mmCIF file of C-alpha atoms in Angstrom:
data_model
loop_
_atom_site.group_PDB
_atom_site.id
_atom_site.type_symbol
_atom_site.label_atom_id
_atom_site.label_comp_id
_atom_site.label_asym_id
_atom_site.label_seq_id
_atom_site.Cartn_x
_atom_site.Cartn_y
_atom_site.Cartn_z
ATOM 1 C CA MET A 1 151.091 156.983 149.995
ATOM 2 C CA ASN A 2 153.178 154.937 147.578
ATOM 3 C CA THR A 3 156.676 154.111 148.728
ATOM 4 C CA THR A 4 159.774 153.579 146.674
ATOM 5 C CA GLY A 5 160.410 150.070 145.425
ATOM 6 C CA ASN A 6 163.932 150.242 146.807
ATOM 7 C CA PRO A 7 164.305 152.442 149.907
ATOM 8 C CA GLU A 8 168.068 151.979 149.745
ATOM 9 C CA ALA A 9 168.358 153.411 146.252
ATOM 10 C CA ALA A 10 170.846 156.280 146.127
ATOM 11 C CA VAL A 11 169.241 159.630 145.368
ATOM 12 C CA PRO A 12 170.590 161.527 142.337
ATOM 13 C CA ALA A 13 172.067 164.862 143.311
ATOM 14 C CA THR A 14 172.433 166.562 139.929
ATOM 15 C CA ALA A 15 170.759 166.849 136.553
ATOM 16 C CA ALA A 16 173.644 164.912 135.005
ATOM 17 C CA GLU A 17 173.126 162.017 137.409
ATOM 18 C CA LEU A 18 169.390 161.889 136.713
ATOM 19 C CA LEU A 19 169.972 162.011 132.956
ATOM 20 C CA ALA A 20 172.453 159.142 133.253
ATOM 21 C CA ARG A 21 169.838 157.101 135.083
ATOM 22 C CA ALA A 22 167.271 157.894 132.401
ATOM 23 C CA ARG A 23 169.711 156.581 129.787
ATOM 24 C CA GLU A 24 170.084 153.367 131.756
ATOM 25 C CA LEU A 25 166.312 153.007 132.057
ATOM 26 C CA ALA A 26 165.487 153.633 128.372
ATOM 27 C CA PRO A 27 166.450 150.176 127.012
ATOM 28 C CA LEU A 28 164.684 148.504 129.949
ATOM 29 C CA LEU A 29 161.540 150.478 129.171
ATOM 30 C CA ARG A 30 161.809 149.514 125.486
ATOM 31 C CA GLU A 31 161.851 145.863 126.496
ATOM 32 C CA ARG A 32 158.711 146.401 128.572
ATOM 33 C CA SER A 33 156.803 148.480 125.992
ATOM 34 C CA ALA A 34 154.460 145.712 124.838
ATOM 35 C CA GLU A 35 153.681 144.809 128.448
ATOM 36 C CA ILE A 36 153.084 148.464 129.373
ATOM 37 C CA GLU A 37 150.765 148.906 126.422
ATOM 38 C CA GLY A 38 148.872 145.699 127.163
ATOM 39 C CA ALA A 39 148.359 146.663 130.800
ATOM 40 C CA ARG A 40 147.022 150.103 129.770
ATOM 41 C CA ARG A 41 148.951 151.566 132.696
ATOM 42 C CA LEU A 42 152.462 151.466 134.096
ATOM 43 C CA PRO A 43 153.141 148.224 135.986
ATOM 44 C CA ALA A 44 153.990 148.805 139.639
ATOM 45 C CA ASP A 45 157.614 147.805 139.237
ATOM 46 C CA VAL A 46 158.054 150.215 136.329
ATOM 47 C CA VAL A 47 156.712 153.015 138.532
ATOM 48 C CA ASP A 48 159.221 151.946 141.173
ATOM 49 C CA MET A 49 162.031 152.048 138.586
ATOM 50 C CA LEU A 50 161.141 155.619 137.708
ATOM 51 C CA ARG A 51 160.780 156.592 141.344
ATOM 52 C CA ASP A 52 164.069 154.958 142.354
ATOM 53 C CA ALA A 53 165.818 156.774 139.511
ATOM 54 C CA GLY A 54 164.619 160.106 140.938
ATOM 55 C CA VAL A 55 162.477 161.027 137.946
ATOM 56 C CA PHE A 56 159.524 162.343 139.945
ATOM 57 C CA ARG A 57 161.670 164.751 141.961
ATOM 58 C CA MET A 58 163.088 166.644 138.986
ATOM 59 C CA ALA A 59 160.758 169.680 139.248
ATOM 60 C CA PHE A 60 160.687 170.054 143.034
ATOM 61 C CA GLY A 61 162.713 172.880 144.551
ATOM 62 C CA ARG A 62 165.663 172.223 146.827
ATOM 63 C CA GLU A 63 163.629 173.427 149.806
ATOM 64 C CA LEU A 64 161.375 170.381 149.274
ATOM 65 C CA GLY A 65 164.254 167.995 148.678
ATOM 66 C CA GLY A 66 164.010 168.071 144.888
ATOM 67 C CA LEU A 67 166.555 168.498 142.124
ATOM 68 C CA ALA A 68 165.246 171.845 140.818
ATOM 69 C CA LEU A 69 166.078 170.952 137.211
ATOM 70 C CA THR A 70 165.756 173.653 134.590
ATOM 71 C CA THR A 71 163.102 173.245 131.915
ATOM 72 C CA THR A 72 165.777 172.179 129.442
ATOM 73 C CA GLU A 73 167.175 169.583 131.844
ATOM 74 C CA GLN A 74 163.706 168.193 132.492
ATOM 75 C CA THR A 75 162.977 167.955 128.781
ATOM 76 C CA ARG A 76 166.214 166.058 128.165
ATOM 77 C CA VAL A 77 165.269 163.519 130.832
ATOM 78 C CA VAL A 78 161.801 163.112 129.335
ATOM 79 C CA GLU A 79 163.207 162.830 125.809
ATOM 80 C CA THR A 80 165.608 160.120 126.964
ATOM 81 C CA LEU A 81 162.877 158.114 128.692
ATOM 82 C CA ALA A 82 160.647 158.403 125.613
ATOM 83 C CA HIS A 83 163.404 156.848 123.518
ATOM 84 C CA GLY A 84 162.519 153.764 125.544
ATOM 85 C CA ASP A 85 158.753 154.099 125.975
ATOM 86 C CA ALA A 86 156.435 157.014 125.281
ATOM 87 C CA SER A 87 153.846 156.147 127.934
ATOM 88 C CA ALA A 88 156.453 155.883 130.682
ATOM 89 C CA ALA A 89 157.920 159.243 129.673
ATOM 90 C CA TRP A 90 154.474 160.850 129.575
ATOM 91 C CA CYS A 91 153.702 159.576 133.065
ATOM 92 C CA ALA A 92 157.076 160.891 134.220
ATOM 93 C CA VAL A 93 156.139 164.408 133.094
ATOM 94 C CA MET A 94 152.725 164.244 134.714
ATOM 95 C CA GLY A 95 153.924 162.584 137.890
ATOM 96 C CA ALA A 96 156.689 165.138 138.411
ATOM 97 C CA SER A 97 154.350 168.100 137.946
ATOM 98 C CA GLY A 98 153.690 168.274 141.672
ATOM 99 C CA GLY A 99 157.049 170.001 141.959
ATOM 100 C CA ILE A 100 155.729 172.811 139.774
ATOM 101 C CA PHE A 101 152.328 173.000 141.466
ATOM 102 C CA SER A 102 154.028 173.217 144.878
ATOM 103 C CA ALA A 103 155.169 176.769 144.085
ATOM 104 C CA PHE A 104 151.533 177.881 144.147
ATOM 105 C CA LEU A 105 150.984 176.503 147.671
ATOM 106 C CA ASP A 106 152.165 177.841 151.007
ATOM 107 C CA GLU A 107 155.487 176.159 151.740
ATOM 108 C CA ARG A 108 154.126 174.601 154.932
ATOM 109 C CA VAL A 109 151.238 173.048 153.011
ATOM 110 C CA ALA A 110 153.529 171.923 150.197
ATOM 111 C CA LYS A 111 155.698 170.047 152.697
ATOM 112 C CA GLU A 112 152.596 168.391 154.126
ATOM 113 C CA ILE A 113 151.252 167.273 150.755
ATOM 114 C CA PHE A 114 154.657 166.401 149.326
ATOM 115 C CA PRO A 115 156.580 164.947 152.290
ATOM 116 C CA THR A 116 159.023 163.453 149.796
ATOM 117 C CA PRO A 117 159.938 164.769 146.334
ATOM 118 C CA ASP A 118 159.152 161.279 145.023
ATOM 119 C CA THR A 119 155.442 161.973 145.576
ATOM 120 C CA ILE A 120 153.488 161.450 142.349
ATOM 121 C CA THR A 121 150.739 163.786 141.120
ATOM 122 C CA ALA A 122 148.091 163.233 138.451
ATOM 123 C CA GLY A 123 144.872 164.923 137.349
ATOM 124 C CA LEU A 124 143.155 167.256 134.904
ATOM 125 C CA LEU A 125 143.652 171.002 135.292
ATOM 126 C CA GLN A 126 140.703 172.125 133.155
ATOM 127 C CA PRO A 127 137.896 173.304 135.464
ATOM 128 C CA THR A 128 135.264 170.661 134.765
ATOM 129 C CA GLY A 129 134.265 170.002 138.383
ATOM 130 C CA HIS A 130 131.895 171.700 140.837
ATOM 131 C CA ALA A 131 133.337 173.085 144.090
ATOM 132 C CA GLU A 132 130.810 174.324 146.647
ATOM 133 C CA ARG A 133 132.164 176.745 149.258
ATOM 134 C CA VAL A 134 131.704 175.497 152.827
ATOM 135 C CA PRO A 135 133.300 176.556 156.134
ATOM 136 C CA GLY A 136 137.029 175.866 155.980
ATOM 137 C CA GLY A 137 137.115 174.810 152.365
ATOM 138 C CA PHE A 138 135.069 173.233 149.591
ATOM 139 C CA ARG A 139 132.960 170.236 148.710
ATOM 140 C CA LEU A 140 134.265 168.944 145.401
ATOM 141 C CA SER A 141 132.290 166.836 142.940
ATOM 142 C CA GLY A 142 132.615 165.996 139.280
ATOM 143 C CA ARG A 143 134.085 163.826 136.572
ATOM 144 C CA TRP A 144 137.404 164.529 134.918
ATOM 145 C CA SER A 145 139.072 162.938 131.885
ATOM 146 C CA PHE A 146 142.672 162.160 130.958
ATOM 147 C CA GLY A 147 144.089 161.480 134.424
ATOM 148 C CA SER A 148 147.438 160.293 133.078
ATOM 149 C CA GLY A 149 149.200 158.190 135.700
ATOM 150 C CA ILE A 150 146.271 158.307 138.083
ATOM 151 C CA THR A 151 146.442 154.554 138.668
ATOM 152 C CA HIS A 152 149.770 154.990 140.503
ATOM 153 C CA ALA A 153 149.463 158.578 141.808
ATOM 154 C CA ASP A 154 149.618 159.744 145.427
ATOM 155 C CA TRP A 155 147.709 163.017 144.963
ATOM 156 C CA VAL A 156 145.218 164.216 142.359
ATOM 157 C CA THR A 157 144.891 167.846 141.272
ATOM 158 C CA SER A 158 141.655 168.829 139.557
ATOM 159 C CA GLY A 159 140.204 172.009 138.148
ATOM 160 C CA ALA A 160 136.717 173.108 139.164
ATOM 161 C CA PHE A 161 134.470 176.134 139.104
ATOM 162 C CA VAL A 162 133.566 177.561 142.498
ATOM 163 C CA TYR A 163 129.998 177.974 143.704
ATOM 164 C CA GLN A 164 128.456 179.409 146.862
ATOM 165 C CA ASP A 165 124.956 178.400 147.861
ATOM 166 C CA GLY A 166 124.620 176.798 144.451
ATOM 167 C CA THR A 167 125.375 179.930 142.441
ATOM 168 C CA PRO A 168 128.589 180.903 140.605
ATOM 169 C CA TYR A 169 131.117 182.504 142.955
ATOM 170 C CA ALA A 170 132.743 185.729 141.748
ATOM 171 C CA SER A 171 136.288 186.595 142.824
ATOM 172 C CA PRO A 172 136.177 189.222 145.592
ATOM 173 C CA ASP A 173 138.467 191.538 143.633
ATOM 174 C CA GLY A 174 136.091 191.435 140.682
ATOM 175 C CA SER A 175 138.688 189.917 138.354
ATOM 176 C CA ASN A 176 136.628 186.830 137.588
ATOM 177 C CA PRO A 177 132.817 186.626 137.471
ATOM 178 C CA HIS A 178 133.027 182.861 138.008
ATOM 179 C CA GLU A 179 136.121 181.785 139.878
ATOM 180 C CA SER A 180 137.890 178.508 139.179
ATOM 181 C CA ARG A 181 140.843 176.946 140.952
ATOM 182 C CA GLN A 182 142.784 173.731 141.465
ATOM 183 C CA PHE A 183 142.015 171.227 144.206
ATOM 184 C CA LEU A 184 144.479 168.699 145.635
ATOM 185 C CA VAL A 185 142.947 165.481 146.925
ATOM 186 C CA PRO A 186 144.574 162.229 148.123
ATOM 187 C CA ARG A 187 144.308 159.530 145.465
ATOM 188 C CA ALA A 188 142.414 157.274 147.890
ATOM 189 C CA LYS A 189 139.429 159.660 147.764
ATOM 190 C CA VAL A 190 139.146 159.421 143.989
ATOM 191 C CA GLU A 191 137.259 156.772 142.027
ATOM 192 C CA VAL A 192 139.006 155.738 138.808
ATOM 193 C CA ILE A 193 136.884 154.686 135.833
ATOM 194 C CA ASP A 194 138.690 152.065 133.762
ATOM 195 C CA ASN A 195 137.877 153.482 130.325
ATOM 196 C CA TRP A 196 141.326 154.090 128.787
ATOM 197 C CA HIS A 197 140.967 152.139 125.504
ATOM 198 C CA THR A 198 142.783 154.201 122.879
ATOM 199 C CA THR A 199 144.680 154.159 119.609
ATOM 200 C CA GLY A 200 148.015 154.965 121.227
ATOM 201 C CA MET A 201 149.668 156.071 124.482
ATOM 202 C CA ARG A 202 147.805 153.146 126.011
ATOM 203 C CA GLY A 203 150.264 152.646 128.839
ATOM 204 C CA THR A 204 149.576 156.035 130.415
ATOM 205 C CA GLY A 205 146.429 154.815 132.157
ATOM 206 C CA SER A 206 144.804 158.177 131.427
ATOM 207 C CA CYS A 207 141.436 157.102 132.800
ATOM 208 C CA ASP A 208 138.486 159.258 133.748
ATOM 209 C CA TYR A 209 137.945 159.723 137.459
ATOM 210 C CA THR A 210 135.202 161.015 139.709
ATOM 211 C CA MET A 211 134.708 162.567 143.125
ATOM 212 C CA ALA A 212 131.468 163.086 145.012
ATOM 213 C CA ASP A 213 131.216 165.668 147.772
ATOM 214 C CA VAL A 214 134.855 165.344 148.845
ATOM 215 C CA PHE A 215 135.925 167.956 151.389
ATOM 216 C CA VAL A 216 139.026 169.909 150.329
ATOM 217 C CA PRO A 217 140.579 172.317 152.857
ATOM 218 C CA GLU A 218 141.091 175.851 151.605
ATOM 219 C CA GLU A 219 144.876 175.508 151.940
ATOM 220 C CA HIS A 220 144.852 172.500 149.588
ATOM 221 C CA THR A 221 143.636 174.677 146.722
ATOM 222 C CA TYR A 222 145.605 176.984 144.463
ATOM 223 C CA THR A 223 145.490 179.118 141.334
ATOM 224 C CA PHE A 224 148.200 179.817 138.801
ATOM 225 C CA GLY A 225 147.709 183.525 139.316
ATOM 226 C CA LYS A 226 149.361 183.563 142.741
ATOM 227 C CA VAL A 227 152.763 182.180 143.756
ATOM 228 C CA ARG A 228 152.646 181.371 147.465
ATOM 229 C CA GLY A 229 155.826 179.308 147.668
ATOM 230 C CA ARG A 230 159.314 180.018 146.397
ATOM 231 C CA PRO A 231 159.293 182.239 143.269
ATOM 232 C CA GLY A 232 161.465 181.300 140.339
ATOM 233 C CA PRO A 233 161.530 180.161 136.699
ATOM 234 C CA LEU A 234 159.283 177.164 137.428
ATOM 235 C CA ALA A 235 156.771 179.197 139.447
ATOM 236 C CA GLN A 236 155.062 180.179 136.206
ATOM 237 C CA PRO A 237 151.627 179.273 134.786
ATOM 238 C CA ASP A 238 153.106 177.612 131.677
ATOM 239 C CA ALA A 239 155.831 175.607 133.455
ATOM 240 C CA PHE A 240 153.953 172.292 133.588
ATOM 241 C CA THR A 241 153.559 172.200 129.782
ATOM 242 C CA ARG A 242 157.099 173.034 128.700
ATOM 243 C CA SER A 243 158.735 169.599 128.898
ATOM 244 C CA MET A 244 155.849 167.526 127.543
ATOM 245 C CA CYS A 245 157.142 167.794 123.978
ATOM 246 C CA GLY A 246 160.211 165.856 125.109
ATOM 247 C CA VAL A 247 158.033 162.745 124.697
ATOM 248 C CA ALA A 248 157.489 163.527 121.021
ATOM 249 C CA LEU A 249 161.167 164.291 120.471
ATOM 250 C CA GLY A 250 162.235 161.038 122.122
ATOM 251 C CA VAL A 251 159.892 158.942 119.995
ATOM 252 C CA ALA A 252 161.012 160.666 116.789
ATOM 253 C CA ARG A 253 164.659 160.029 117.691
ATOM 254 C CA ALA A 254 163.902 156.380 118.421
ATOM 255 C CA ALA A 255 162.143 155.965 115.070
ATOM 256 C CA LEU A 256 165.032 157.605 113.208
ATOM 257 C CA ASP A 257 167.564 155.338 114.894
ATOM 258 C CA HIS A 258 165.436 152.265 114.193
ATOM 259 C CA ALA A 259 164.929 153.093 110.511
ATOM 260 C CA ARG A 260 168.609 153.812 109.963
ATOM 261 C CA ASP A 261 169.646 150.562 111.628
ATOM 262 C CA ILE A 262 167.335 148.603 109.326
ATOM 263 C CA ALA A 263 168.379 150.498 106.198
ATOM 264 C CA ARG A 264 172.042 149.706 106.829
ATOM 265 C CA THR A 265 171.519 145.956 106.465
ATOM 266 C CA ARG A 266 168.413 145.413 104.309
ATOM 267 C CA VAL A 267 168.616 144.364 100.674
ATOM 268 C CA ASP A 268 165.838 144.881 98.112
ATOM 269 C CA ARG A 269 164.470 141.424 97.303
ATOM 270 C CA MET A 270 163.507 142.391 93.764
ATOM 271 C CA THR A 271 166.740 144.071 92.676
ATOM 272 C CA GLY A 272 169.357 142.843 95.100
ATOM 273 C CA VAL A 273 170.376 146.455 95.767
ATOM 274 C CA ALA A 274 171.208 147.397 99.344
ATOM 275 C CA TRP A 275 168.720 149.804 100.912
ATOM 276 C CA LYS A 276 171.536 152.031 102.045
ATOM 277 C CA ASP A 277 172.299 152.685 98.350
ATOM 278 C CA HIS A 278 168.691 153.571 97.442
ATOM 279 C CA PHE A 279 168.061 157.225 96.573
ATOM 280 C CA ARG A 280 164.634 157.133 98.278
ATOM 281 C CA THR A 281 166.053 155.732 101.494
ATOM 282 C CA GLN A 282 168.853 158.252 101.590
ATOM 283 C CA VAL A 283 166.628 161.261 100.900
ATOM 284 C CA THR A 284 163.851 160.230 103.305
ATOM 285 C CA LEU A 285 166.259 159.659 106.174
ATOM 286 C CA ALA A 286 168.069 162.924 105.504
ATOM 287 C CA GLU A 287 164.828 164.918 105.287
ATOM 288 C CA CYS A 288 163.497 163.416 108.510
ATOM 289 C CA GLU A 289 166.804 164.004 110.267
ATOM 290 C CA ALA A 290 166.810 167.631 109.126
ATOM 291 C CA ASP A 291 163.275 168.156 110.391
ATOM 292 C CA PHE A 292 164.147 166.569 113.723
ATOM 293 C CA LEU A 293 167.308 168.617 114.247
ATOM 294 C CA ALA A 294 165.599 171.902 113.383
ATOM 295 C CA THR A 295 162.565 171.156 115.543
ATOM 296 C CA ARG A 296 164.613 170.015 118.520
ATOM 297 C CA SER A 297 166.836 173.086 118.271
ATOM 298 C CA GLY A 298 163.759 175.307 118.278
ATOM 299 C CA VAL A 299 162.435 173.685 121.440
ATOM 300 C CA TYR A 300 165.666 173.976 123.391
ATOM 301 C CA ALA A 301 166.560 177.444 122.142
ATOM 302 C CA SER A 302 163.175 178.849 123.201
ATOM 303 C CA GLN A 303 163.413 177.139 126.588
ATOM 304 C CA GLN A 304 166.919 178.365 127.247
ATOM 305 C CA ARG A 305 166.077 181.958 126.361
ATOM 306 C CA GLN A 306 162.984 181.882 128.580
ATOM 307 C CA TRP A 307 164.954 180.412 131.473
ATOM 308 C CA GLU A 308 167.757 182.940 131.047
ATOM 309 C CA VAL A 309 165.359 185.838 131.569
ATOM 310 C CA LEU A 310 163.433 184.254 134.448
ATOM 311 C CA ALA A 311 166.541 183.048 136.281
ATOM 312 C CA ALA A 312 167.936 186.586 136.165
ATOM 313 C CA GLY A 313 164.901 187.809 138.076
ATOM 314 C CA GLY A 314 162.912 188.952 135.076
ATOM 315 C CA THR A 315 159.357 188.062 134.128
ATOM 316 C CA LEU A 316 157.792 186.682 130.996
ATOM 317 C CA ASP A 317 156.847 190.264 130.139
ATOM 318 C CA ASP A 318 160.563 191.001 129.763
ATOM 319 C CA LEU A 319 160.763 188.682 126.763
ATOM 320 C CA ALA A 320 160.292 190.134 123.307
ATOM 321 C CA PRO A 321 156.900 189.088 121.869
ATOM 322 C CA GLU A 322 158.469 186.607 119.453
ATOM 323 C CA GLU A 323 160.569 185.142 122.287
ATOM 324 C CA ARG A 324 157.549 184.671 124.528
ATOM 325 C CA ALA A 325 155.540 183.068 121.720
ATOM 326 C CA ALA A 326 158.457 180.834 120.725
ATOM 327 C CA SER A 327 157.994 178.268 123.498
ATOM 328 C CA PRO A 328 154.382 177.223 122.767
ATOM 329 C CA ILE A 329 154.982 177.427 119.016
ATOM 330 C CA ALA A 330 158.028 175.176 119.369
ATOM 331 C CA TRP A 331 156.307 172.548 121.481
ATOM 332 C CA VAL A 332 153.309 172.296 119.104
ATOM 333 C CA HIS A 333 155.721 172.010 116.191
ATOM 334 C CA ALA A 334 157.620 169.249 118.020
ATOM 335 C CA PHE A 335 154.506 167.126 118.460
ATOM 336 C CA ARG A 336 153.433 167.533 114.859
ATOM 337 C CA THR A 337 156.892 167.101 113.363
ATOM 338 C CA ALA A 338 157.436 163.923 115.372
ATOM 339 C CA ARG A 339 154.217 162.511 113.968
ATOM 340 C CA SER A 340 155.274 163.483 110.438
ATOM 341 C CA ILE A 341 158.693 161.879 110.864
ATOM 342 C CA VAL A 342 157.237 158.624 112.169
ATOM 343 C CA ILE A 343 154.669 158.419 109.357
ATOM 344 C CA ARG A 344 157.324 158.977 106.673
ATOM 345 C CA LEU A 345 159.596 156.355 108.202
ATOM 346 C CA PHE A 346 156.634 153.989 108.558
ATOM 347 C CA ASP A 347 156.071 154.340 104.813
ATOM 348 C CA LEU A 348 159.783 153.962 104.082
ATOM 349 C CA LEU A 349 159.951 150.621 105.877
ATOM 350 C CA GLN A 350 156.747 149.503 104.168
ATOM 351 C CA THR A 351 155.341 146.130 105.288
ATOM 352 C CA TRP A 352 158.069 145.829 107.908
ATOM 353 C CA SER A 353 156.177 148.530 109.829
ATOM 354 C CA ILE A 354 152.703 147.048 109.915
ATOM 355 C CA HIS A 355 153.193 144.142 112.324
ATOM 356 C CA GLN A 356 152.453 144.849 115.963
ATOM 357 C CA SER A 357 155.825 143.338 116.791
ATOM 358 C CA SER A 358 157.421 146.328 115.050
ATOM 359 C CA PRO A 359 158.043 149.384 117.230
ATOM 360 C CA MET A 360 157.025 151.512 114.224
ATOM 361 C CA ASP A 361 153.420 150.387 114.720
ATOM 362 C CA ARG A 362 153.428 151.617 118.332
ATOM 363 C CA TRP A 363 155.297 154.836 117.525
ATOM 364 C CA MET A 364 152.824 155.709 114.769
ATOM 365 C CA ARG A 365 149.877 155.195 117.111
ATOM 366 C CA ASP A 366 151.595 156.976 119.999
ATOM 367 C CA THR A 367 152.530 160.100 118.024
ATOM 368 C CA THR A 368 149.069 160.240 116.442
ATOM 369 C CA THR A 369 147.452 160.053 119.867
ATOM 370 C CA MET A 370 149.729 162.533 121.643
ATOM 371 C CA CYS A 371 148.991 165.067 118.895
ATOM 372 C CA GLN A 372 145.386 165.085 120.090
ATOM 373 C CA HIS A 373 146.434 166.473 123.483
ATOM 374 C CA ALA A 374 145.496 170.056 124.284
ATOM 375 C CA THR A 375 149.145 171.162 124.125
ATOM 376 C CA ALA A 376 149.359 170.153 120.455
ATOM 377 C CA GLN A 377 146.177 171.823 119.246
ATOM 378 C CA ASP A 378 145.530 174.838 117.027
ATOM 379 C CA ARG A 379 144.323 176.820 120.047
ATOM 380 C CA ILE A 380 147.966 177.018 121.171
ATOM 381 C CA LEU A 381 149.024 178.389 117.798
ATOM 382 C CA GLN A 382 146.052 180.776 117.815
ATOM 383 C CA SER A 383 147.098 182.049 121.220
ATOM 384 C CA ALA A 384 150.693 182.589 120.145
ATOM 385 C CA GLY A 385 149.638 184.232 116.888
ATOM 386 C CA ALA A 386 147.112 186.457 118.625
ATOM 387 C CA TYR A 387 149.737 187.536 121.143
ATOM 388 C CA LEU A 388 152.148 188.427 118.349
ATOM 389 C CA LEU A 389 149.427 190.538 116.747
ATOM 390 C CA GLY A 390 148.326 192.224 119.956
ATOM 391 C CA SER A 391 145.013 190.384 119.885
ATOM 392 C CA LYS A 392 143.369 188.109 122.478
ATOM 393 C CA PRO A 393 144.905 184.652 123.073
ATOM 394 C CA GLU A 394 142.262 181.961 123.484
ATOM 395 C CA PHE A 395 144.530 179.927 125.804
ATOM 396 C CA GLY A 396 146.711 182.533 127.456
ATOM 397 C CA ILE A 397 148.144 180.161 130.057
ATOM 398 C CA CYS A 398 150.426 178.665 127.384
ATOM 399 C CA LEU A 399 152.080 182.100 127.313
ATOM 400 C CA GLY A 400 152.086 182.407 131.091
ATOM 401 C CA ILE A 401 149.064 184.719 131.014
ATOM 402 C CA VAL A 402 146.460 184.214 133.726
ATOM 403 C CA LYS A 403 143.385 186.397 133.947
#
């Protein structure tokens, strides 16, 4: 079990306090960005900085000692961290997801696995592993990709299909001809494969990992179809994906601020005209700012409406179809708009962008890479569009639908 880098660090008590700490961390993370990228993982002291700030406790309920931040509050924290470094913010989202997963465990088990809300979780939810039923639990084997933050995690959650005597196991209620579920395993029982060599988001350490015949007790498994802990707005199948787009928003904001700062002082070498007086500079910045403001508003408006209904005791089914589809549509749009903004600003700054010493180089690679994540793919838009049309969503979990 990892421990905090500073046991005496005061624990934030409110969303405002955590956000203030994120703002203090952002410039420190910016200074460490090249180091984080070169290491291809978060350095241990950076993990400690995030842990000491209380970042990993933001999604845990009060009953587990967490801050119980709303989706909007979590996204603001993530957005702020990403203004400093995208990889650190991404790992913050992933590491804090244990607070969301805890709602699908018995409270007693959740307290055992997460003895402190600073416990860090990593892993791949897609069921790519093989889980053989045995007395008292399962024997889990397989290889999983994209274990963001797994190099500093305490627990690993992994999706796997269930088998019994070597054959696919059907759910007893007949709802699923081949059952899959999530399996929580201590990080020490997982072998990490150091293969994270990517275009961008290099500092996330999103390596592949393997397990071979690891015993997992029945109570350390869960599905998103059954809430066994405290119900609430975060005890929903889509909750772990909602704040991820805060990384994209934070990077876009950072790029906008950077480009504007440069444009204020640069002078065209050929004409002697200040960049701030150039029509192209003015229009590009204004267009990118407009796209950012509209996209960000869409993200937060959809989150707030969703939370309003769930916090009042309603369900996702109580949302109008366009309201329920708004959240996944907004987060996909945020990823793609952030990439578009960064590319346009990269072009605006021309050769000043191409050196690796320029943050524009990293932001272009980071936004391009994060847009390849499952949450930014067409299957999310297909699912939202299908739902709006009364057809079958390919990836219903993004709408909180679990079958």
